[in-house]
Coordinates of C-alpha atoms and ligand atoms in Angstrom, one line a residue:
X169 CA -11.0 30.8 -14.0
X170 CA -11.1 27.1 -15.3
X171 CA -7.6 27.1 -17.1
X172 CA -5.1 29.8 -15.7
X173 CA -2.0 28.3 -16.6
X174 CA -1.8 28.6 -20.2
X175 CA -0.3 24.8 -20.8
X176 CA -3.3 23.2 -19.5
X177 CA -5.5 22.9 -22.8
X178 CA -4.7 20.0 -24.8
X179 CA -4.2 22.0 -28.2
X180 CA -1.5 24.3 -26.5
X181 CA 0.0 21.8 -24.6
X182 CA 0.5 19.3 -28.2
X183 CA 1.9 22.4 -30.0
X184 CA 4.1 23.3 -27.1
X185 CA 5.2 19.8 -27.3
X186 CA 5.8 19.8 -31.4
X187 CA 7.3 23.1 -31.1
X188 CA 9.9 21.3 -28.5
X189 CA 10.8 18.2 -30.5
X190 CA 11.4 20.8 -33.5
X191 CA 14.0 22.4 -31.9
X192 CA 15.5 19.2 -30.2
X193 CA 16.0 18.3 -33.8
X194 CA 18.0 20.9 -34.6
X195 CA 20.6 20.2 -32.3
X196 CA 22.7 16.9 -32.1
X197 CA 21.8 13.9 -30.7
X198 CA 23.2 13.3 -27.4
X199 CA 25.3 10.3 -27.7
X200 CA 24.1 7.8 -25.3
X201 CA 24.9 4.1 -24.6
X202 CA 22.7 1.5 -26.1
X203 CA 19.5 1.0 -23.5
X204 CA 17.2 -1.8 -23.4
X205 CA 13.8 -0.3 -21.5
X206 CA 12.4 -4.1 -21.2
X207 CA 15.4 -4.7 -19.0
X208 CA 15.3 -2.1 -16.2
X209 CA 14.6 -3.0 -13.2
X210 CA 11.0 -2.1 -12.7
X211 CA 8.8 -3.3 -9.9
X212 CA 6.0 -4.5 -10.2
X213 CA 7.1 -5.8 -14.0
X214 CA 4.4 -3.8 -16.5
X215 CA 2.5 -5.3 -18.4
X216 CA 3.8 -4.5 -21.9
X217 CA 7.4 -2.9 -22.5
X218 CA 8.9 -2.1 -25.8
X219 CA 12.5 -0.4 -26.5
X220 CA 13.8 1.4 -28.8
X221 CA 17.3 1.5 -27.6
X222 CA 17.9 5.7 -27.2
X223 CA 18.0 7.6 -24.2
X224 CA 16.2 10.9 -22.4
X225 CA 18.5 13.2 -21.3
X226 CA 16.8 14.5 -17.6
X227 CA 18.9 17.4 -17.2
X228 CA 18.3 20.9 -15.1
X229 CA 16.8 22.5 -18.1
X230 CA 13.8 19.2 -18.1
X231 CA 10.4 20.3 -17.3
X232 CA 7.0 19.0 -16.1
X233 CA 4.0 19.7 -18.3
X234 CA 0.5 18.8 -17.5
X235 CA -2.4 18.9 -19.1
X236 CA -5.7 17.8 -17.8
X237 CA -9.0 19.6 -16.3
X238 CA -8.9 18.4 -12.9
X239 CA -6.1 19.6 -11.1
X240 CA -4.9 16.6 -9.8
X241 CA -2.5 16.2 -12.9
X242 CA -0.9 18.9 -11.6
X243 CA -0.3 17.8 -8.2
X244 CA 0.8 14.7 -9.8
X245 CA 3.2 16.8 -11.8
X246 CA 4.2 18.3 -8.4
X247 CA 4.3 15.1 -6.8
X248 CA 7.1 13.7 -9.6
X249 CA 9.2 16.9 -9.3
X250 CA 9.8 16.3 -5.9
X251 CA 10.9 12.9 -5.7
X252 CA 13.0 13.7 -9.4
X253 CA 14.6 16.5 -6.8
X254 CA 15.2 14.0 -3.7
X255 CA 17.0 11.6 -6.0
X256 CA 18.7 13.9 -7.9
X257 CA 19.2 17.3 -7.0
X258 CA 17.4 18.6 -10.0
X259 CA 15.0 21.4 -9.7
X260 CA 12.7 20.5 -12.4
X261 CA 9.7 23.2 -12.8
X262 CA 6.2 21.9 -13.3
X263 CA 3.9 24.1 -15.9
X264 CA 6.5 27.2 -16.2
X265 CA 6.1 29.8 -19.2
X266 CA 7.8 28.5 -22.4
X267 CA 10.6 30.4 -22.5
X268 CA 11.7 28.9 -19.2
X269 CA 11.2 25.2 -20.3
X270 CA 14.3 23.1 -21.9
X271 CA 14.1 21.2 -24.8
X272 CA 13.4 17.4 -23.6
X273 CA 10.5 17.8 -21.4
X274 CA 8.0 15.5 -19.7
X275 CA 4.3 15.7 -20.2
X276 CA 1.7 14.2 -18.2
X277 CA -1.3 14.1 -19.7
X278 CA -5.1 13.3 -19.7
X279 CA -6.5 10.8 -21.9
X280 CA -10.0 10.5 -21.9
X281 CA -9.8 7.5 -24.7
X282 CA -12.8 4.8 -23.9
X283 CA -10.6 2.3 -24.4
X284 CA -8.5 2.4 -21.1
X285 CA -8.7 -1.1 -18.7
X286 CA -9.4 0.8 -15.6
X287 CA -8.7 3.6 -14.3
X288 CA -5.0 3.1 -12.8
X289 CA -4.5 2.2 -16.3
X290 CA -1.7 4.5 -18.2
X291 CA 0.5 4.5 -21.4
X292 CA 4.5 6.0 -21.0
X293 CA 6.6 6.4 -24.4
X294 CA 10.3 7.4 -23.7
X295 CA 11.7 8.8 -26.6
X296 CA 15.2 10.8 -27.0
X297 CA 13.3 14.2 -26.5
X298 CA 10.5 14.1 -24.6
X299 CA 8.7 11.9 -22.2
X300 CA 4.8 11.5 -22.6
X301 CA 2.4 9.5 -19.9
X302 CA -1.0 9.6 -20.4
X303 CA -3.5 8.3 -18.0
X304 CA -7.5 8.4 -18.4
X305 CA -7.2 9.5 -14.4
X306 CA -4.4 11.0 -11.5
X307 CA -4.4 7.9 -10.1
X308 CA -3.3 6.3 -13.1
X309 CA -0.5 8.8 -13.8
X310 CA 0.1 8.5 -10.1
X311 CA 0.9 4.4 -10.9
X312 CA 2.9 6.0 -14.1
X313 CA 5.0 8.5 -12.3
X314 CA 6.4 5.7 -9.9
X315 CA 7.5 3.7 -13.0
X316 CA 9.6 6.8 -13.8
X317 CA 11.0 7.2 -10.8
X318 CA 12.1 3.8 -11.0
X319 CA 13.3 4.6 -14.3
X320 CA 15.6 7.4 -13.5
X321 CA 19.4 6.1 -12.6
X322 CA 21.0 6.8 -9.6
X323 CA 24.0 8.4 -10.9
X324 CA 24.5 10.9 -13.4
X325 CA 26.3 10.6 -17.3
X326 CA 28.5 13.9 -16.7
X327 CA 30.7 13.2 -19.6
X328 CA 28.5 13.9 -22.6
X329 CA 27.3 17.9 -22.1
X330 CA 28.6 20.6 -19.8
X331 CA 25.9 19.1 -17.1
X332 CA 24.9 16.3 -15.3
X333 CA 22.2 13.9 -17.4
X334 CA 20.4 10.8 -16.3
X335 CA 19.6 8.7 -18.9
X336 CA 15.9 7.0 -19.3
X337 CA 15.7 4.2 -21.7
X338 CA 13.8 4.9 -24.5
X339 CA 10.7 2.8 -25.3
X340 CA 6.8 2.6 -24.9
X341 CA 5.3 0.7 -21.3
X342 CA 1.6 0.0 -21.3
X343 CA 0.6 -1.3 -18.3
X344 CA -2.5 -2.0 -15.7
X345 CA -2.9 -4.1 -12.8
X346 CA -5.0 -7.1 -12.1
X347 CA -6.5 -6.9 -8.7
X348 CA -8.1 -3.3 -8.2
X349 CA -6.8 -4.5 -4.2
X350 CA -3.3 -4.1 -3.6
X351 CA -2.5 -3.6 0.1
X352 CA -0.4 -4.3 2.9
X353 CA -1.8 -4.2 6.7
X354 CA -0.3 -2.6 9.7
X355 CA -0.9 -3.6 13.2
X356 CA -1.0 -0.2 15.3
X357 CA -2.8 -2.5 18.2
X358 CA -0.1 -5.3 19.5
X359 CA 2.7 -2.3 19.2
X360 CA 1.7 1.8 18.5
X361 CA 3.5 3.1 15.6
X362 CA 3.8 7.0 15.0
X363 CA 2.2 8.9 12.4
X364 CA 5.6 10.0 10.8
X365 CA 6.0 5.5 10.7
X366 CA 3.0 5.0 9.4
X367 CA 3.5 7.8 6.8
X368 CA 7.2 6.2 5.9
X369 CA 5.7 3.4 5.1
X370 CA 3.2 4.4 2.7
X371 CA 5.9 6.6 0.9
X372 CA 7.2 2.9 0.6
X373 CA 4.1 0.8 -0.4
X374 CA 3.1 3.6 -2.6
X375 CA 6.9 3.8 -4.5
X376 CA 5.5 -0.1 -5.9
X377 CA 2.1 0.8 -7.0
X378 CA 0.3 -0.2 -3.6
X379 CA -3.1 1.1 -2.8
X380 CA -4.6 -0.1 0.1
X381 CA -3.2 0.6 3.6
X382 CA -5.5 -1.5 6.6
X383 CA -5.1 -0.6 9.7
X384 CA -5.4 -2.8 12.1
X385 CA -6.5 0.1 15.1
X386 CA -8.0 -1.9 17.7
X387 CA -7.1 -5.7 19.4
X388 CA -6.7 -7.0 23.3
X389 CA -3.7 -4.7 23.7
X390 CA -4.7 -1.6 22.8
X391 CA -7.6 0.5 21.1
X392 CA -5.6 3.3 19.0
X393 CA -8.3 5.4 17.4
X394 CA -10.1 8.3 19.4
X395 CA -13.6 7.5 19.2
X396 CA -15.6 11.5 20.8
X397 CA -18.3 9.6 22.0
X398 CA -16.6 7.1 24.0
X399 CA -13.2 8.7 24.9
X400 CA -12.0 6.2 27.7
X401 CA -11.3 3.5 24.4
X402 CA -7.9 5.8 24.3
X403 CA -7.3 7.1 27.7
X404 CA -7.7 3.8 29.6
X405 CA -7.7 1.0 26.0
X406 CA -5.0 3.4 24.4
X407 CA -2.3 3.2 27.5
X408 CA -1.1 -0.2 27.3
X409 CA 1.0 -2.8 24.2
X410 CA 2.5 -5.6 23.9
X411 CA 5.4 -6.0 26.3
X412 CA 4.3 -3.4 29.2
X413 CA 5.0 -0.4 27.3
X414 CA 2.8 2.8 27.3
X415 CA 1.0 2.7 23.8
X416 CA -0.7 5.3 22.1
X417 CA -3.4 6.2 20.1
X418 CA -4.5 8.6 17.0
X419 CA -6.7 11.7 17.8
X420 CA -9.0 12.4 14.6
X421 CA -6.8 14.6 13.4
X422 CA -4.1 12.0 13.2
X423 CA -6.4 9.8 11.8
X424 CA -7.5 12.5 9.0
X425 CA -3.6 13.6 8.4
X426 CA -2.8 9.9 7.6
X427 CA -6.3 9.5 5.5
X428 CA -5.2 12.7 3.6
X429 CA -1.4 11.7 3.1
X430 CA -2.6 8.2 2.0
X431 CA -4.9 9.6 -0.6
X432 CA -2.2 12.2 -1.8
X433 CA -0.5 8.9 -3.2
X434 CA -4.0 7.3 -4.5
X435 CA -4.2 4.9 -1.6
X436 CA -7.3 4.2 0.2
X437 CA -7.1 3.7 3.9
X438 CA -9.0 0.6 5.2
X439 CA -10.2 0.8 9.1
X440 CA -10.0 -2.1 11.4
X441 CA -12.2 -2.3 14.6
X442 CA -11.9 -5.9 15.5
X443 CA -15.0 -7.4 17.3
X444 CA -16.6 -9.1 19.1
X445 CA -13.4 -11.4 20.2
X446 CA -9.8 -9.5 20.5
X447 CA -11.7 -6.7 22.7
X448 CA -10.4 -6.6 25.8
X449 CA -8.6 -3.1 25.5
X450 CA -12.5 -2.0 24.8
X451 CA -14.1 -3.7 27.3
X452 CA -11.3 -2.7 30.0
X453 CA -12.4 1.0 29.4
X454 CA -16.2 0.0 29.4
X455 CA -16.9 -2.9 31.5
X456 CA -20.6 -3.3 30.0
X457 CA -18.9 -4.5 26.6
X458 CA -17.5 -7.5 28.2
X459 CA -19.3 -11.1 27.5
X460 CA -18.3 -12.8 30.4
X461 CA -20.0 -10.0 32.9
X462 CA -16.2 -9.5 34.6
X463 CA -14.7 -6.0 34.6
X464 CA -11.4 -7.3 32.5
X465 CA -8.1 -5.4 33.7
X466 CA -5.8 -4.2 30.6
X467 CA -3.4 -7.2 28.7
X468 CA 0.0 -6.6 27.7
X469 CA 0.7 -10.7 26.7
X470 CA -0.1 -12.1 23.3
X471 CA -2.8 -14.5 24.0
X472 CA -5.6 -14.6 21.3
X473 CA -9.2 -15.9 21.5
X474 CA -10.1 -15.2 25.5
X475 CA -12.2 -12.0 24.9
X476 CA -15.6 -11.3 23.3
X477 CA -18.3 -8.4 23.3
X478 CA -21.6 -9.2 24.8
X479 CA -23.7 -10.4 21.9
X480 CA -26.8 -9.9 22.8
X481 CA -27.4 -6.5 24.3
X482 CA -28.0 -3.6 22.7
X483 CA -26.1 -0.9 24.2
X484 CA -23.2 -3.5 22.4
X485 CA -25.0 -2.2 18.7
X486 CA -25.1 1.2 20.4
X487 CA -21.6 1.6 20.8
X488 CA -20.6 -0.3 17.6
X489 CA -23.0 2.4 15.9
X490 CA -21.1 5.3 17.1
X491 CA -17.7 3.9 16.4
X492 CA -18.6 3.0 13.1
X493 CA -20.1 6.3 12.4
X494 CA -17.2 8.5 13.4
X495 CA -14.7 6.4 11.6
X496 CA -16.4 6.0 8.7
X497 CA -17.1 9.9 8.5
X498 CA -13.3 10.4 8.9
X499 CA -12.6 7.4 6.1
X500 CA -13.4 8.6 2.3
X501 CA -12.0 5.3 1.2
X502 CA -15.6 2.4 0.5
X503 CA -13.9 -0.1 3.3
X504 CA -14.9 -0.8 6.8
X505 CA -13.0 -4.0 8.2
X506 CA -14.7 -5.1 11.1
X507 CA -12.2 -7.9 12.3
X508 CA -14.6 -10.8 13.2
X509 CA -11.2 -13.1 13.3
X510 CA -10.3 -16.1 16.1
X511 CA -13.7 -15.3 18.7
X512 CA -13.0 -18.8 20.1
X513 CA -14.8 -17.3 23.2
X514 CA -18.2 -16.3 21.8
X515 CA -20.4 -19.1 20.9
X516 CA -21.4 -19.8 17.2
X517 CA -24.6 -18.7 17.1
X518 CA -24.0 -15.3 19.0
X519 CA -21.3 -14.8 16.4
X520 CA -23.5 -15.1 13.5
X521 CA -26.1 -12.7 15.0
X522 CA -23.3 -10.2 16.0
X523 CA -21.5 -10.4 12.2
X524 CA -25.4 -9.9 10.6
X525 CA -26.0 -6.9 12.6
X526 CA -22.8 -5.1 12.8
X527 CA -22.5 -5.5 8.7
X528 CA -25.9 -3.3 8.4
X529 CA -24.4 -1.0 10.9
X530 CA -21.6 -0.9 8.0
X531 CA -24.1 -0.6 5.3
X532 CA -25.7 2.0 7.0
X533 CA -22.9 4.4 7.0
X534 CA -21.9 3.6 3.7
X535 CA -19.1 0.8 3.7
X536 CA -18.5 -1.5 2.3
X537 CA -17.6 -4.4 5.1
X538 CA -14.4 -6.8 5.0
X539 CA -14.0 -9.4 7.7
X540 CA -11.3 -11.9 7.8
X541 CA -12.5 -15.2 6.5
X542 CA -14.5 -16.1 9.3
X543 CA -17.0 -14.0 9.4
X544 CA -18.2 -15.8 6.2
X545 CA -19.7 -18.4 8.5
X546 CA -22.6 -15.7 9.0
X547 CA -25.8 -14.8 6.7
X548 CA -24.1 -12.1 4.6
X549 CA -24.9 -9.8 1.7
X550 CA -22.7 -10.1 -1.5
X551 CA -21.4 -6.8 -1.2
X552 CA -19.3 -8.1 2.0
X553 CA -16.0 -8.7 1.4
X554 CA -13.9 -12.2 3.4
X555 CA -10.4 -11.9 3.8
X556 CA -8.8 -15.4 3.7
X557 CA -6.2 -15.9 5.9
X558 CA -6.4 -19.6 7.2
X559 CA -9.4 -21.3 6.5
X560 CA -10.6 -22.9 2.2
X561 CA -13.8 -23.7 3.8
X562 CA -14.7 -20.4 5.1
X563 CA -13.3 -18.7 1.5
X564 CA -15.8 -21.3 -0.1
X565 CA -18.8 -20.4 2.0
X566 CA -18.0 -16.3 0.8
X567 CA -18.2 -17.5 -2.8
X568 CA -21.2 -19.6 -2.5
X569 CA -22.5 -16.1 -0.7
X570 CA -20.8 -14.6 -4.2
X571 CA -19.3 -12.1 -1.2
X572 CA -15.4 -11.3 -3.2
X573 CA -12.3 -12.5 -1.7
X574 CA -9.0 -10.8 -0.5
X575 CA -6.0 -13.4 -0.5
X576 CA -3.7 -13.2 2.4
X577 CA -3.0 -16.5 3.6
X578 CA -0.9 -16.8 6.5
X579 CA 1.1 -19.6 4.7
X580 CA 2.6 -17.1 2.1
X581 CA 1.4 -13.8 2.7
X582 CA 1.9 -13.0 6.3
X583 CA 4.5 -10.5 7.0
X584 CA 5.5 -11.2 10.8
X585 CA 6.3 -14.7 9.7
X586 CA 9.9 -15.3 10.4
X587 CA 12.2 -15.3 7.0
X588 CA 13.7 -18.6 8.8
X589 CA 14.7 -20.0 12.1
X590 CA 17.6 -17.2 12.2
X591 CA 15.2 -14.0 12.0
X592 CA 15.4 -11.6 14.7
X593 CA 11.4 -10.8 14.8
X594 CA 8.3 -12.2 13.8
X595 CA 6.9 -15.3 15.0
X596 CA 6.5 -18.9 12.9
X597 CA 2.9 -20.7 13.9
X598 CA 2.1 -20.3 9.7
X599 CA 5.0 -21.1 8.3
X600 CA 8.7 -19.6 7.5
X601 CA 8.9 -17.6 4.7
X602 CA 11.7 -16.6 3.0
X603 CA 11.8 -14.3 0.3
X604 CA 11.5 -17.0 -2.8
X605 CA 8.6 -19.1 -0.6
X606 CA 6.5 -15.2 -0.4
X607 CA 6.7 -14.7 -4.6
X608 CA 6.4 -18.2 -5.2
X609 CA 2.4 -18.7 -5.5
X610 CA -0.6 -18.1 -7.1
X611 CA -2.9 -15.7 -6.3
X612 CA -5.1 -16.5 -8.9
X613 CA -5.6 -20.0 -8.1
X614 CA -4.5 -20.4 -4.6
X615 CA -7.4 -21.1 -2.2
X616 CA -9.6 -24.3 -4.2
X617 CA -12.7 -23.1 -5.7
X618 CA -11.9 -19.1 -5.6
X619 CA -12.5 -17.9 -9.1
X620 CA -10.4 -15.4 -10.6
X621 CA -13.0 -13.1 -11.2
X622 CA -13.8 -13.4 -7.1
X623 CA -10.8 -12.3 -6.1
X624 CA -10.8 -8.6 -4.9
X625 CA -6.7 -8.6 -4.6
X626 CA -4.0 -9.3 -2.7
X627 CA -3.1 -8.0 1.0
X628 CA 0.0 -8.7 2.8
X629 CA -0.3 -8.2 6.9
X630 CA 1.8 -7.0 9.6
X631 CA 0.9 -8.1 12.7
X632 CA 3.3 -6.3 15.5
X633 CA 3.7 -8.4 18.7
X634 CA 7.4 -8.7 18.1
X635 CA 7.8 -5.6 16.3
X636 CA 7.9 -2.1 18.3
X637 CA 9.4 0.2 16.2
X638 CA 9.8 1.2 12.2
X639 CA 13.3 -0.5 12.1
X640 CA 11.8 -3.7 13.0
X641 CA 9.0 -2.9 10.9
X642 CA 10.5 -2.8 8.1
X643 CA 13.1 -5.8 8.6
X644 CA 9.8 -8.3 8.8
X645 CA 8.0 -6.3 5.3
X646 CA 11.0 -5.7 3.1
X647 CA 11.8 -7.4 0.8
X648 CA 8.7 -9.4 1.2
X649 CA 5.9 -6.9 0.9
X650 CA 7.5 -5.6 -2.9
X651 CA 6.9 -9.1 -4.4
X652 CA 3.5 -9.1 -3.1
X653 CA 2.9 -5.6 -4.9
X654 CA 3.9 -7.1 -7.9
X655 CA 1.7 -10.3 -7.2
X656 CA -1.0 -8.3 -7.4
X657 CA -0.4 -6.3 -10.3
X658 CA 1.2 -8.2 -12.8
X659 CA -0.5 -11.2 -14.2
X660 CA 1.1 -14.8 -13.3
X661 CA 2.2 -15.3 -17.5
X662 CA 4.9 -12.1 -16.9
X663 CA 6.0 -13.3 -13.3
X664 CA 9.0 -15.6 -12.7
X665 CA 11.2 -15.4 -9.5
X666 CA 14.8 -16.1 -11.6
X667 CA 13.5 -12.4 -13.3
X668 CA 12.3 -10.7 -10.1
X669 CA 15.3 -11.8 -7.8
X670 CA 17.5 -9.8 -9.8
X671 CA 15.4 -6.7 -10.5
X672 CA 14.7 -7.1 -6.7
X673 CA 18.4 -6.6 -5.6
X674 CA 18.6 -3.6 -8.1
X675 CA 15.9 -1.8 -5.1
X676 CA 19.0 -2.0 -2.5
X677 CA 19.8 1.6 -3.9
X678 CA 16.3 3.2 -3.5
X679 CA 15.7 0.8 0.2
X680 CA 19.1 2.3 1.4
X681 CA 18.3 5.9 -0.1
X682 CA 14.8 5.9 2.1
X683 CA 17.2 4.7 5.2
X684 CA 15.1 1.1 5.0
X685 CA 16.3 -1.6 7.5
X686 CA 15.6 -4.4 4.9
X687 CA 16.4 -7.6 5.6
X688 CA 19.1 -8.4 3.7
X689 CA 18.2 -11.8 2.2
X690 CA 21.2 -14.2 0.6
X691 CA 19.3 -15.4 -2.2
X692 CA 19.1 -12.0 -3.4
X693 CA 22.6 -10.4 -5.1
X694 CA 21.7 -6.9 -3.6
X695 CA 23.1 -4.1 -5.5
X696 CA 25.8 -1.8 -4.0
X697 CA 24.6 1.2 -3.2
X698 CA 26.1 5.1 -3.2
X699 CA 23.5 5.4 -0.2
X700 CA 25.3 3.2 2.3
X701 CA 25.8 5.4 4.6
X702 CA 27.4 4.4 8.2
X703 CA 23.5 5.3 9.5
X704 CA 22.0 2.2 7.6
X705 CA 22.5 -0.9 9.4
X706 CA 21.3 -4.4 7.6
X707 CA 22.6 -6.4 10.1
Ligands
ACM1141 C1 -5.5 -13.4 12.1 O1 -4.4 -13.6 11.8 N1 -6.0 -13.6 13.3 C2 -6.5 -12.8 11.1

């Protein structure tokens, strides 16, 4: 039973596809206008694109062939016909028999070649009858298939054969990314957000080669995930947000259906459980928690640095063990992100001991741990990950630990910062940062004395005390978050903002199609769109 669709072995599938290009050759060329692949509008840019000035056809009679042993190709396959349909109408039929296939067809296939950098790593050559991306993995024909999406036009040719075609400039892309991190982080704790939201947004984030969701689940306002062992964390820590309004929280099975859609588009998931400071909604359900011996009643404001656990007793390590447990069993992806961020309330030594024990609670289950940059201040193992956010000296004291580094400085990379003093949300402490200011920096070179080779990846937050629904959501993350998906895949020598700006405002088409309530920046020329509908409003 290994291979029971018949276009699955390599040999078949290469004579399936020579038998296809010898009977495109017997017909005329379709006639299209001159293309130039290495000036579409892809984001993030690839690494390597070369045209050859024809045209695919796509048309109804197009069909999806994949070839590899797992079958993950084919639910890549799958995953590509769907979205080809959503944008298009077009039915296109992934592995049919050969008599039902058209002549210009698109193959996705394994490559098992050594030589691949990575394994989101693929190869796509366009040429006037057939489309082939090859991938060592799924995940990197996953990264492929969104370059094609973003290949495909929005509107039909349907003057040059009795049915619609949309054109795909002919050429060959070869392309990887730098940072193996690529992520964007979601507050669920200040303000709830659904699971449909959440899932809307990693349709999003995925569409630009993103692959790291964190979730921020837990802070003084809220605790969101249901931990079985200590269910008060959701019926008394999951009631309350930002602003007075009544919360909300994830069962498991929440949890798990997000986990699984995430890693249906190759993205991993990364858990937040931020301790021992930004804790009151956990020690509010379980008074024993607190540090300062009160009972703490639930916070709706947006204070930060007046709660901490209680360091030093070991029912604290009890309850950390459990939580860490059952979110880690429900979490496939290596992560655990334990917070560790602004405990201005817990003294320095008790924070030290609590960030040493909690990371071989971590270990212990598996994970690797991620703290924001503070927690580099404590005795950690290499393997433990700092995420920078505001402080060079605590970034230097992860490499001296050679722990790696994830970049988000608030400065540049922080998605609730207002665009400018006009914005509607999102707060400025950091900084304002318009749309130029959050493509305009260097990654690689950034915070003094992080080495490249350090550098885990990129991650652009969302915090949500000013945000409470996915409108506002997305006004404060697009544009911004797609220039820090290509930040962190396409090396510094192949980025320029003069280049991006324009293949930005070509996305108003595929933003407006997804109904997405960017904010409409003026130093982008957004492209008009078929999609505006009445429903969409920018303003
Ligand atoms: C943070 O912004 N407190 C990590």
């Amino acid at each position: 039973m290994r291979n029971p669709k018949p276009f699955r072995a390599p040999g078949i599938l290469l004579t399936l596809l020579l038998a296809f290009s010898c009977q495109q050759e017997k017909k005329a060329p379709i006639a299209f206008a001159p293309t130039d692949l290495a000036a579409e509008a892809l984001i993030p840019k690839p690494l390597e694109v070369s045209s050859s000035g024809g045209a695919f056809g796509l048309d109804q009679y197009s069909a999806i062939f994949s070839q590899g042993e797992a079958p993950a190709f084919e639910a890549v396959a799958t995953f590509l016909s769907e979205k080809i349909g959503e944008k298009t109408g077009l039915h296109l039929q992934v592995n049919p028999t050969e008599d039902a296939a058209g002549d210009r067809n698109i193959f996705i296939m394994e490559d098992k070649d050594p030589s691949w950098a990575g394994q989101e790593a693929y190869r796509l050559k366009i040429s006037p009858d057939s489309v082939l991306l090859s991938a060592a993995t799924p995940e990197g024909a996953f990264r492929g298939i969104q370059t094609l999406r973003q290949l495909i036009p929005d509107v039909s040719v349907d003057t040059l054969a009795p049915q619609p075609l949309w054109p795909l400039a002919a050429g060959m892309i070869q392309d990887q990314p730098q940072f193996a991190y690529r992520g964007s982080m979601l507050d669920v704790a200040r303000h709830f957000f659904s699971v449909e939201d959440v899932k809307k947004y990693i349709d999003l984030l995925a569409y630009y080669k993103i692959n790291v969701l964190h979730l921020h689940l837990t802070d003084d306002q809220g605790w969101r995930i249901e931990i079985k062992s200590w269910p008060k964390l959701t019926e008394i820590g999951g009631s309350t947000e930002v602003g007075g309004e009544s919360g909300g929280f994830y069962t498991q099975e929440d949890y798990k259906e997000l986990v699984d859609y995430a890693s249906q588009r190759y993205m991993t998931i990364v858990p937040e459980v931020d301790m021992p400071g930004h804790t009151n909604a956990a020690s509010a359900s379980y008074p024993f928690l607190n540090g300062n011996g009160k009972t703490p009643t639930l916070y709706e404001g947006t204070r930060v640095g007046f709660s901490t656990f209680d360091t030093r007793k070991d029912t604290v390590y009890a309850f950390v063990d459990d939580v860490v447990r059952e979110i880690s069993g429900l979490s496939p992806g290596p992560y655990f992100h334990i917070g560790g961020d602004e405990s201005h309330v817990t003294k320095k030594d008790d924070y030290r001991y609590f960030v040493n024990r909690v990371e071989k609670i971590v270990r212990k289950y598996g994970k690797r741990m991620i703290g924001w940059d503070e927690v580099a201040t404590a005795d950690l193992d290499s393997s433990s990950i700092a995420q920078f956010w505001a402080s060079e000296e605590n970034a230097q004291k992860a490499i001296e630990k050679g722990m790696q580094v994830i970049l988000s400085p608030a400065k540049k990379a922080y998605l609730d910062m207002q665009y400018d003093t006009l914005s509607r949300h999102g707060l400025h402490w950091a900084a304002y940062i318009p749309v130029d200011t959050a493509y305009v920096w260097t990654p690689e070179n950034y915070a003094q004395g992080v080495p490249k080779e350090l550098i885990l990846g990129v991650e652009a937050p969302l915090w949500s005390e000013t945000i409470s629904n996915i409108g506002e959501l997305e006004y404060l993350a697009f544009p911004r978050v797609i220039g820090y998906s290509e930040l962190s895949w396409t090396p510094e020598d192949k980025r320029d903002w003069e280049d991006y700006k324009v293949r930005l405002g070509k996305q108003a088409p595929f933003l407006d199609r997804m109904n997405v309530k960017y904010y409409p920046s003026e130093l982008i020329d957004w492209e008009k769109s078929k999609y505006t509908y009445e429903t969409i409003q920018k303003d």
